[in-house]
mmCIF file of C-alpha atoms in Angstrom:
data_model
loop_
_atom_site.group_PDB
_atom_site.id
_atom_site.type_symbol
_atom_site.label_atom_id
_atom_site.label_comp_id
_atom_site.label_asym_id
_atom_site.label_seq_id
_atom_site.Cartn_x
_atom_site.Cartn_y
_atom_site.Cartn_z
ATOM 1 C CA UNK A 1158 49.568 -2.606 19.188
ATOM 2 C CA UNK A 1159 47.395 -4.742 17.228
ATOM 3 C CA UNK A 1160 49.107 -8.271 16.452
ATOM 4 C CA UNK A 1161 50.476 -9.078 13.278
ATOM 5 C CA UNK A 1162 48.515 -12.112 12.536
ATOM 6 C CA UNK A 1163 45.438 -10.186 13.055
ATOM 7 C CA UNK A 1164 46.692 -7.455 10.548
ATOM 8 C CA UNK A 1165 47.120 -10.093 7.951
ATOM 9 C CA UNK A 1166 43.876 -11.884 8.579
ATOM 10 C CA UNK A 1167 42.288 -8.593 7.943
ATOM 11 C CA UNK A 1168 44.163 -7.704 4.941
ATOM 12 C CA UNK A 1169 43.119 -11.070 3.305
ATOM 13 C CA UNK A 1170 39.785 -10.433 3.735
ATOM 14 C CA UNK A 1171 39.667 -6.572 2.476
ATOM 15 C CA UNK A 1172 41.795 -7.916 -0.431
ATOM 16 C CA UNK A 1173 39.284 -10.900 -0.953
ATOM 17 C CA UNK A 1174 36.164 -9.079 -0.270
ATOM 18 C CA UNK A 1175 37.170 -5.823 -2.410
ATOM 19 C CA UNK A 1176 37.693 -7.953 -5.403
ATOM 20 C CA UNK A 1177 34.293 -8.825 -5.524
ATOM 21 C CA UNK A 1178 32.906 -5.379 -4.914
ATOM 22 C CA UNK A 1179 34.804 -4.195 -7.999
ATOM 23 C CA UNK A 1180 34.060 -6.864 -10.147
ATOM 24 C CA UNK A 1181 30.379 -8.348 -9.023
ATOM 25 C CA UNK A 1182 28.622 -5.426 -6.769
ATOM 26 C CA UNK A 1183 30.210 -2.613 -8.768
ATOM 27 C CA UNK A 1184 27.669 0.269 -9.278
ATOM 28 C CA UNK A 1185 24.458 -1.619 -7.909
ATOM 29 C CA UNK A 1186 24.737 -0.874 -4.102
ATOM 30 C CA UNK A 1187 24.667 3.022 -5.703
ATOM 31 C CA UNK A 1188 21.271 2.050 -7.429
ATOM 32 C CA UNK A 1189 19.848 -0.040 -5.204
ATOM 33 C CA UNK A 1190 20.312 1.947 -1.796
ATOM 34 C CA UNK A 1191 18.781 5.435 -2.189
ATOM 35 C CA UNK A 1192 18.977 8.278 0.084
ATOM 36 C CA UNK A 1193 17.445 10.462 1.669
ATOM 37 C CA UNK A 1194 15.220 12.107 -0.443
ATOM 38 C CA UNK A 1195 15.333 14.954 -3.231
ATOM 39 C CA UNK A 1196 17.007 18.365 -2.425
ATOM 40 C CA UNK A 1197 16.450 21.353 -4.529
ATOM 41 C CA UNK A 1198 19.310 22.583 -6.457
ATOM 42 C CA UNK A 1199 17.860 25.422 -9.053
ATOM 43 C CA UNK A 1200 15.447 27.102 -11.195
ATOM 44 C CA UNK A 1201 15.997 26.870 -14.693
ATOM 45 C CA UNK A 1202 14.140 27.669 -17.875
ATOM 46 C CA UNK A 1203 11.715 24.885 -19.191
ATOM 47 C CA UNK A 1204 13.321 22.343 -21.983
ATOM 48 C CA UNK A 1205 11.034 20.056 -24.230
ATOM 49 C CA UNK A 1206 10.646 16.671 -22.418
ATOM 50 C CA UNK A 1207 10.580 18.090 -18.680
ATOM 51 C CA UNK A 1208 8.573 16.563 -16.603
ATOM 52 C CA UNK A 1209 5.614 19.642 -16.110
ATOM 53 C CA UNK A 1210 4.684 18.811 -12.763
ATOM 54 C CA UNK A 1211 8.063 20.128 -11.728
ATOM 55 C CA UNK A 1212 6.768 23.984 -13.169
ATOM 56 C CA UNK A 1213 7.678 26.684 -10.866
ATOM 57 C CA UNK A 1214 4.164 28.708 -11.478
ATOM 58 C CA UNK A 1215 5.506 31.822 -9.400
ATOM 59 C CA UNK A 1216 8.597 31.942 -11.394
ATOM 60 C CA UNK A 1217 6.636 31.367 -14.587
ATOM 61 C CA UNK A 1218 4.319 34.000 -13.895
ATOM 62 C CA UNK A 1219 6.971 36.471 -12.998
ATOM 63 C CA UNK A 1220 8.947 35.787 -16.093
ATOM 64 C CA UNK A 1221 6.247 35.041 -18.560
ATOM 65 C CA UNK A 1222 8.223 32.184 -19.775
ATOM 66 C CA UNK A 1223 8.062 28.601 -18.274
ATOM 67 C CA UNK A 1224 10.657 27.605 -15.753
ATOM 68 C CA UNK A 1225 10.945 24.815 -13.312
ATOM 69 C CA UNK A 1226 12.359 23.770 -10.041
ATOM 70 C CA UNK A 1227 15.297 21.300 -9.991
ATOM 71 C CA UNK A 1228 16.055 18.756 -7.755
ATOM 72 C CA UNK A 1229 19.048 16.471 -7.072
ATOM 73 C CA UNK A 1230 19.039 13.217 -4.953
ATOM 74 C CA UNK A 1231 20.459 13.877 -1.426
ATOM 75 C CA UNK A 1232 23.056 10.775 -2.382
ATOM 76 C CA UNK A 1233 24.746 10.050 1.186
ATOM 77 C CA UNK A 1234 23.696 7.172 3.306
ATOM 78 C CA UNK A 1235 24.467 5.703 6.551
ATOM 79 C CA UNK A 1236 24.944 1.670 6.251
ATOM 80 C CA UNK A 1237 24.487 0.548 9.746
ATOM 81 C CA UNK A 1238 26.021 -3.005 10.278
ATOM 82 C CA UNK A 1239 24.216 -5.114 13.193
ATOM 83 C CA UNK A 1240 26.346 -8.053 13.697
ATOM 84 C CA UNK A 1241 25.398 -10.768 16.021
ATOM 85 C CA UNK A 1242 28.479 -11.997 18.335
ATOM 86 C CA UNK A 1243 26.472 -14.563 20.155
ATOM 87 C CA UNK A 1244 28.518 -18.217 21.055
ATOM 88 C CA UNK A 1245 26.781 -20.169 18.160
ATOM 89 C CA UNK A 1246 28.406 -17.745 15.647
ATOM 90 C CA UNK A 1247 31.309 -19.754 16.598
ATOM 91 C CA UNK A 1248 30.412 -22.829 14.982
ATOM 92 C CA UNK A 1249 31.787 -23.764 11.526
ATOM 93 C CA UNK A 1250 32.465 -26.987 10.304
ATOM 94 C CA UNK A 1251 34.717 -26.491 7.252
ATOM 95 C CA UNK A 1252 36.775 -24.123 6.583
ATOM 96 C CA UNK A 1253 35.497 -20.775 8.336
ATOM 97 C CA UNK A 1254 33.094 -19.945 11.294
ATOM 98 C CA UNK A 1255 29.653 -18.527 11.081
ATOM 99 C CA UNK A 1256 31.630 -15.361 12.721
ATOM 100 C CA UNK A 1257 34.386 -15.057 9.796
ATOM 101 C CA UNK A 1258 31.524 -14.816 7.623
ATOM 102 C CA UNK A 1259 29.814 -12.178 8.735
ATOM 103 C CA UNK A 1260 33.309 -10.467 8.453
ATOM 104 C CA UNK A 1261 33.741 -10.666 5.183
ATOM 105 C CA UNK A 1262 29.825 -9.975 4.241
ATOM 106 C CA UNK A 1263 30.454 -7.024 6.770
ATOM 107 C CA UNK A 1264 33.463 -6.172 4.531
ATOM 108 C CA UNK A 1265 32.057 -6.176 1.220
ATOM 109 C CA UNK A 1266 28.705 -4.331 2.066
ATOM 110 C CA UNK A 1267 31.499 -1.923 4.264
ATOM 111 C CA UNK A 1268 33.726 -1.283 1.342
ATOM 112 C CA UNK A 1269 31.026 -0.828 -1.191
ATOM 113 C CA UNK A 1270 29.440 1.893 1.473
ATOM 114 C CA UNK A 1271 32.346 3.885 1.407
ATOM 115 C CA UNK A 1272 33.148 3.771 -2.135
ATOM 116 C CA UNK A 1273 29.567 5.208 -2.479
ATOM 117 C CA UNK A 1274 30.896 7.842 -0.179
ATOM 118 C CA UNK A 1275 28.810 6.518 2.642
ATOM 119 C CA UNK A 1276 29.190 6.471 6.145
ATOM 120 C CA UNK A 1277 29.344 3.200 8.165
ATOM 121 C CA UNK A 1278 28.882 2.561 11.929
ATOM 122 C CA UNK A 1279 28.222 -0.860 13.920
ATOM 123 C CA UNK A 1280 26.407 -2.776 16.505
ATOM 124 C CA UNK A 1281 27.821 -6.158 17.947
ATOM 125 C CA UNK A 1282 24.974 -7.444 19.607
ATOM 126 C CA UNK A 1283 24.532 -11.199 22.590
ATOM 127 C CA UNK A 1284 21.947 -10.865 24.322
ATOM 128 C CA UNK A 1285 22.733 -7.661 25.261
ATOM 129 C CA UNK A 1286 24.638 -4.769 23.251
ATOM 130 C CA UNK A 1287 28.345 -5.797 23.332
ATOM 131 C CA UNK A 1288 29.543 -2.619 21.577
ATOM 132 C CA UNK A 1289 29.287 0.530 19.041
ATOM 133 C CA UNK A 1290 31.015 2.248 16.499
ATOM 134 C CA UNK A 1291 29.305 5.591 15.097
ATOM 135 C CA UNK A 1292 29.089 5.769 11.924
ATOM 136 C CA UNK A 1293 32.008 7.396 9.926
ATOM 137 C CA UNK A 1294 33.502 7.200 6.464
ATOM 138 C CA UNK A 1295 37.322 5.899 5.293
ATOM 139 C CA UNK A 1296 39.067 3.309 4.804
ATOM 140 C CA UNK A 1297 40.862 2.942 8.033
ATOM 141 C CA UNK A 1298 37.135 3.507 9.975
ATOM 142 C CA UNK A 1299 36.038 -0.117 7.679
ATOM 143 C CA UNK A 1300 39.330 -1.995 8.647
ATOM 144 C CA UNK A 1301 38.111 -1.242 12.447
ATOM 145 C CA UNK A 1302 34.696 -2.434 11.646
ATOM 146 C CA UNK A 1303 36.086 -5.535 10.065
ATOM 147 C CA UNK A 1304 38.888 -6.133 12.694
ATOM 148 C CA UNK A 1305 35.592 -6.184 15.693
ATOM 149 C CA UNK A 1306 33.660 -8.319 13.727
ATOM 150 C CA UNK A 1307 35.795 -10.778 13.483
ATOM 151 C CA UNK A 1308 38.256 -10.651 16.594
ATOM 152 C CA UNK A 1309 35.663 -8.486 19.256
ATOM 153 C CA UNK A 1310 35.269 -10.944 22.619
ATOM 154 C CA UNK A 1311 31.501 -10.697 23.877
ATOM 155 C CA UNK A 1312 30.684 -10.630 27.974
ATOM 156 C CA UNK A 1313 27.812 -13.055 26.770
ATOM 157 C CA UNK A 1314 26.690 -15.779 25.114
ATOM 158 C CA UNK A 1315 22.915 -15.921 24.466
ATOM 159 C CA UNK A 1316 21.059 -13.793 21.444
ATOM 160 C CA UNK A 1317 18.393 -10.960 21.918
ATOM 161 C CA UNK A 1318 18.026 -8.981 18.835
ATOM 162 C CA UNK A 1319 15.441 -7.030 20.031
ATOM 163 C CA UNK A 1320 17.842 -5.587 22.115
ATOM 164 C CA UNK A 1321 19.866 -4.079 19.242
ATOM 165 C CA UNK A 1322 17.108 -3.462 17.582
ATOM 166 C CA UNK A 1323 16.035 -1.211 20.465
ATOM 167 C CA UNK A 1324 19.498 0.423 20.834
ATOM 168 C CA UNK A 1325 19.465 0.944 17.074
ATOM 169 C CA UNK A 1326 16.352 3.124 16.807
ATOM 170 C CA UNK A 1327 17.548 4.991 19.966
ATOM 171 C CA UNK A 1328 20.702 5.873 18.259
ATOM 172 C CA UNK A 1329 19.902 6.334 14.792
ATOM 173 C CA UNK A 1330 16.937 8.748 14.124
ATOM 174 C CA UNK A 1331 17.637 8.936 10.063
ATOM 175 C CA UNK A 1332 17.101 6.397 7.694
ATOM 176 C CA UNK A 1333 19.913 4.193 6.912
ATOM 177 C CA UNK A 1334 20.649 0.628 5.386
ATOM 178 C CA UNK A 1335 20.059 -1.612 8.155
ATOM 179 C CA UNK A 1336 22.141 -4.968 7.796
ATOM 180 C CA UNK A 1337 21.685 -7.263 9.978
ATOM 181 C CA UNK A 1338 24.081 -10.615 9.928
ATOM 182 C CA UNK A 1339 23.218 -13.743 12.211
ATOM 183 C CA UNK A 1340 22.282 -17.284 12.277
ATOM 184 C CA UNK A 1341 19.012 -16.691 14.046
ATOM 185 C CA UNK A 1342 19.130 -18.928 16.145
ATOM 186 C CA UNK A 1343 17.984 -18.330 19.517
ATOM 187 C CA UNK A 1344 14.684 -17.338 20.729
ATOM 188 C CA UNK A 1345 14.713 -14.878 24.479
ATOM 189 C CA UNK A 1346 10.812 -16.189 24.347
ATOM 190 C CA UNK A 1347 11.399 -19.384 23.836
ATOM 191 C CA UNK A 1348 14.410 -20.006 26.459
ATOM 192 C CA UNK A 1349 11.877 -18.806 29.271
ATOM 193 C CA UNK A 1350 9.958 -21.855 27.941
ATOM 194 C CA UNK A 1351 10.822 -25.421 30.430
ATOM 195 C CA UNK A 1352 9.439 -27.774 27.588
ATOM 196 C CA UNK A 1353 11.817 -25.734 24.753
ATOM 197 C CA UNK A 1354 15.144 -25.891 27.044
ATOM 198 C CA UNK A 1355 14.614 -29.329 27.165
ATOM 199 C CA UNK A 1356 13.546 -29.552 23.239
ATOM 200 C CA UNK A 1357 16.836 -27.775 21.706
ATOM 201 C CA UNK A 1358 19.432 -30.321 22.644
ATOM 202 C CA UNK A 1359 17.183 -33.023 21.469
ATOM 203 C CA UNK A 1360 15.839 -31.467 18.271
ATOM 204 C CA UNK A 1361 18.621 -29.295 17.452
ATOM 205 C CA UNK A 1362 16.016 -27.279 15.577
ATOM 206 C CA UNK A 1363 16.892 -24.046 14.181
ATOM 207 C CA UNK A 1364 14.879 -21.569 16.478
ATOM 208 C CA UNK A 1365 13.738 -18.900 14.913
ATOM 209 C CA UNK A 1366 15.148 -15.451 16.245
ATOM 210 C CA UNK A 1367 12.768 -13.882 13.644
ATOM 211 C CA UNK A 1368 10.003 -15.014 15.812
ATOM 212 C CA UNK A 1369 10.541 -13.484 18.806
ATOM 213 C CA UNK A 1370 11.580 -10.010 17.774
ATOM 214 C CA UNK A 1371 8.794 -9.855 14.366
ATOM 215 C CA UNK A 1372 6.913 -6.790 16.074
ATOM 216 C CA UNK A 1373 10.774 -5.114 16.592
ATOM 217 C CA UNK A 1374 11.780 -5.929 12.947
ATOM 218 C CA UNK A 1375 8.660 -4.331 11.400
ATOM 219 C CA UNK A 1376 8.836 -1.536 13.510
ATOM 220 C CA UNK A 1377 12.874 -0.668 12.627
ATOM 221 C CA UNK A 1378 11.982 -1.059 8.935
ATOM 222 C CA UNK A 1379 9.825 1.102 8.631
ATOM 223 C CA UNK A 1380 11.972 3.489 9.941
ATOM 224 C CA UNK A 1381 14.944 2.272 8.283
ATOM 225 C CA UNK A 1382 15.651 -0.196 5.291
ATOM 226 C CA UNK A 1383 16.335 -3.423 6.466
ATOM 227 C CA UNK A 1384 17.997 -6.055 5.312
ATOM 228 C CA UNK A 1385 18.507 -9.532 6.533
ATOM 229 C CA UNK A 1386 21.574 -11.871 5.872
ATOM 230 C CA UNK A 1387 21.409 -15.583 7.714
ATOM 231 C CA UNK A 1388 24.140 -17.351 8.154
ATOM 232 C CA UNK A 1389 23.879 -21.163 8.867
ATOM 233 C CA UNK A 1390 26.507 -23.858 8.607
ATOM 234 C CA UNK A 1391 25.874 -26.999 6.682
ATOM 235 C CA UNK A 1392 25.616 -29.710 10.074
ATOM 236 C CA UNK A 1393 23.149 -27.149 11.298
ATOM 237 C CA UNK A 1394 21.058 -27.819 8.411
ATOM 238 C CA UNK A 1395 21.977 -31.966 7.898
ATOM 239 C CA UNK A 1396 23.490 -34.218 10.314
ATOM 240 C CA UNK A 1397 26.247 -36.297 8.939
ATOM 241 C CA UNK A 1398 26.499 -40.096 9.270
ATOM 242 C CA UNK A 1399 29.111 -40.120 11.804
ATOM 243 C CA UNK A 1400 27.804 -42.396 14.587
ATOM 244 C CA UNK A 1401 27.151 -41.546 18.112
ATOM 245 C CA UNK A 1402 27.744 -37.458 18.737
ATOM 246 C CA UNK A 1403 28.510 -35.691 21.973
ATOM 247 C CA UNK A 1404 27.257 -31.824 20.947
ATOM 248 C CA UNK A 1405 27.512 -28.771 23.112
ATOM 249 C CA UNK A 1406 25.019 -25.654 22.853
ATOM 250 C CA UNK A 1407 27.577 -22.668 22.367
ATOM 251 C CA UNK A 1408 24.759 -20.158 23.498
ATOM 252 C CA UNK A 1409 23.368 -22.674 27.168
ATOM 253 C CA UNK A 1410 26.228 -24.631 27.305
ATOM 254 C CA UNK A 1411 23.678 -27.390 27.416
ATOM 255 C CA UNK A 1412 25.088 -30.870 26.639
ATOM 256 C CA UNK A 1413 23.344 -33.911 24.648
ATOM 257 C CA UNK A 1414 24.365 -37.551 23.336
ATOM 258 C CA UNK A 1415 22.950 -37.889 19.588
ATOM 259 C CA UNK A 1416 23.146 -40.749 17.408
ATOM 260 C CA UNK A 1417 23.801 -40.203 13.485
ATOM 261 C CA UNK A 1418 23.932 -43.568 12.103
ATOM 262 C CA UNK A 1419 20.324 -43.664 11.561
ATOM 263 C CA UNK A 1420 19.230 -42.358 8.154
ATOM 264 C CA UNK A 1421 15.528 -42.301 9.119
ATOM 265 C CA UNK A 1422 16.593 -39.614 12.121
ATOM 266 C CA UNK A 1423 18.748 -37.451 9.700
ATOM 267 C CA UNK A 1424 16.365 -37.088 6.880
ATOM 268 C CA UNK A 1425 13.792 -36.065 9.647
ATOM 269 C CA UNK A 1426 16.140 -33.318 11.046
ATOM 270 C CA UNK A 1427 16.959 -31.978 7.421
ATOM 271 C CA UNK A 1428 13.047 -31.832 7.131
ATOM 272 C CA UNK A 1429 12.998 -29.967 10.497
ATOM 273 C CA UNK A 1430 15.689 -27.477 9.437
ATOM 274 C CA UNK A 1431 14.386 -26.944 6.022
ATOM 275 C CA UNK A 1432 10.953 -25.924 7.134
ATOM 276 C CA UNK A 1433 12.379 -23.777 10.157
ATOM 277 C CA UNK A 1434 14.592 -22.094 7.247
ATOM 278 C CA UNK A 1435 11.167 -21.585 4.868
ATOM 279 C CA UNK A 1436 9.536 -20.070 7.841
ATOM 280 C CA UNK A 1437 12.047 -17.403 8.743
ATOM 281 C CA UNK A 1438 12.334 -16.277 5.316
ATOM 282 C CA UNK A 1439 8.775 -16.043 5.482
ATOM 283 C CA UNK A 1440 8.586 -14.311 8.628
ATOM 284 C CA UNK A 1441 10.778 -11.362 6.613
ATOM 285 C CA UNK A 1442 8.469 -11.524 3.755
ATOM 286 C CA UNK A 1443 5.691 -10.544 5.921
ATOM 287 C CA UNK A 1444 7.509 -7.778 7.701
ATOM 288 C CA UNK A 1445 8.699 -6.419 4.109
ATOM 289 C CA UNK A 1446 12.084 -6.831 4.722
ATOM 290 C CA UNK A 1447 14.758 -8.604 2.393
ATOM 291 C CA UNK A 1448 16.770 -11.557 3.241
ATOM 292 C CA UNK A 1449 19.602 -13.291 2.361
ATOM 293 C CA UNK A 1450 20.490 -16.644 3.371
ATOM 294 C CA UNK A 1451 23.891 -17.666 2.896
ATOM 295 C CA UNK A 1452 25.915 -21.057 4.004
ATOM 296 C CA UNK A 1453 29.611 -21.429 5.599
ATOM 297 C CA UNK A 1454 30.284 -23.724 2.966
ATOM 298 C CA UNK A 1455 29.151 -22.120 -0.192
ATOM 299 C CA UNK A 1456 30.668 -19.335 -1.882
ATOM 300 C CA UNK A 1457 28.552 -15.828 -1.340
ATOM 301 C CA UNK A 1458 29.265 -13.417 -4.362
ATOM 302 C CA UNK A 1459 26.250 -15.017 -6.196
ATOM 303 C CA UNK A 1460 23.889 -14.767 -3.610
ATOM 304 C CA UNK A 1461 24.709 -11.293 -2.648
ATOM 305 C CA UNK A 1462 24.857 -10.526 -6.807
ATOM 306 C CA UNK A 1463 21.458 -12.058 -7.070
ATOM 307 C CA UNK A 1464 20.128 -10.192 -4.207
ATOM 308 C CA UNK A 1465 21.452 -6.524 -5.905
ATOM 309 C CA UNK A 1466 19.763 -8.002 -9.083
ATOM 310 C CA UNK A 1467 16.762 -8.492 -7.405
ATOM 311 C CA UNK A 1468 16.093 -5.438 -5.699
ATOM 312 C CA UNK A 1469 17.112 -3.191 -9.055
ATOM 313 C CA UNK A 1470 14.530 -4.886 -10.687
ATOM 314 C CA UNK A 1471 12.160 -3.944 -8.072
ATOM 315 C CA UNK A 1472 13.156 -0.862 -8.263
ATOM 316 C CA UNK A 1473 12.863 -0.336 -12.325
ATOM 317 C CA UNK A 1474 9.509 -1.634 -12.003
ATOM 318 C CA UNK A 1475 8.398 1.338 -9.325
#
């Protein structure tokens, strides 16, 4: 029996989260995704303004008449949602977690899936695969999705996408949308490295999970069509002027003593973070896949509008 306050939770969010796929995202996940490829549907007779390079020549020939093959777009799609469940998507510092985000981007990109008639399966990923879901289509299938997201407990703490990367391409052989949701954060590479273990407390710098798993990324996109959404929380990005901090690492459990009240030391962490945000976003620039970067503390319909805007316009252009 699932608890009530978890039912409600859930229902707030599909309630929230549909409202914007019906009135910002309506239509343009339809445009923007395409499927599989072309199937053919008929042979008809030729009509001015056909495109000729669709001419069925035997058929022509046979009938002495033009006619040409038709095609229709094989529509359906799988959306496969790889969520990151890692202890840093834990941390939030206003009003929801890094985790309850994800949720609700899960929940919108979910909902518009299945309104496209799509199917939608999951992958909670630490540093190891945490858990599942096949893909399916309905309603009740999306509120499960959105109900792990949020609520699932992981064995572990630390990140390894290239572990659900791995288990992705094992267990998906067709092309689907590829979401992927998580802070980045967290490098397997680099926390083999002495000198970094001892650099992350200090520098708080936003390693970049891109990094370490580039050849993995490129290699599942061009398989499948990836997309990247990062989620960061505002004191991950700018330290606030609150004095001396004690901070815990959610993923090591590593503890450090930090002091805030000095503005030269915050402005050169907000430099630190900015230019470890530019260079992830360039990182999935270079492996051709599209990202979305998204903040706790700011609302996320116009980012994920913009991003839908963006790739139509891509797509008009060819």
């Amino acid at each position: 029996m699932i608890p009530r306050e978890i039912l409600k939770k859930i229902r707030q969010i599909e309630l929230r989260t549909n409202r914007i796929v019906t009135e910002t995202l309506a239509g343009q996940y339809h445009s923007v995704f395409k499927g599989q490829g072309m199937n053919f549907d008929e042979v008809r007779e030729y009509q001015p303004g056909d495109d000729v390079r669709a001419i069925d020549w035997n058929v022509t020939a046979r009938m002495n008449h033009p006619f040409i093959k038709k095609f229709v777009e094989e529509r359906e799609l799988t959306l496969m949602l790889v969520v990151d469940v890692s202890g840093s998507g834990l941390f939030g510092s206003r009003d929801q977690s890094k985790r309850e985000l994800a949720a609700e981007i899960a929940s919108v990109l979910a909902f518009s899936a299945i309104r496209n008639n799509d199917k939608v399966g999951l992958i909670l990923f630490s540093d190891e695969v945490e858990k599942f879901i096949p893909p399916r289509k309905g309603r009740s299938h999306v509120l499960r999705v959105i109900r792990e997201v949020l609520f699932f407990e992981p064995k572990r703490r630390g990140t390894d996408l290239n572990a659900a990367l791995e288990f992705l391409m094992r267990v998906q052989s067709r092309k689907a949308v590829t979401v992927v949701v998580s802070d980045f954060i967290g490098s397997p590479a680099e926390a083999k490295n002495e000198r970094s273990r001892k650099l992350r407390p200090q520098m708080m710098l936003l390693e970049s999970l891109a990094q370490a798993s580039f050849t993995m990324l490129k290699q599942a996109n061009r398989r499948h069509d990836v997309v990247a959404v990062q989620i960061t929380d505002r004191f991950e990005l700018e330290l606030p002027p609150l004095g001396r901090l004690v901070l815990r690492d959610a993923e090591t459990g590593e503890v450090v003593e930090i002091h805030t009240g000095d503005a030269r030391k915050r402005g050169a962490f907000a430099e630190r973070q900015a230019k470890a945000q530019t260079d992830t976003a360039r990182l999935f620039r270079s492996a051709g896949i599209d990202a979305i970067q998204l903040r706790t503390d700011q609302p996320y319909g116009a980012a994920l509008a913009k991003f839908f805007e963006t790739r139509e316009k891509r797509r008009l252009r060819g």
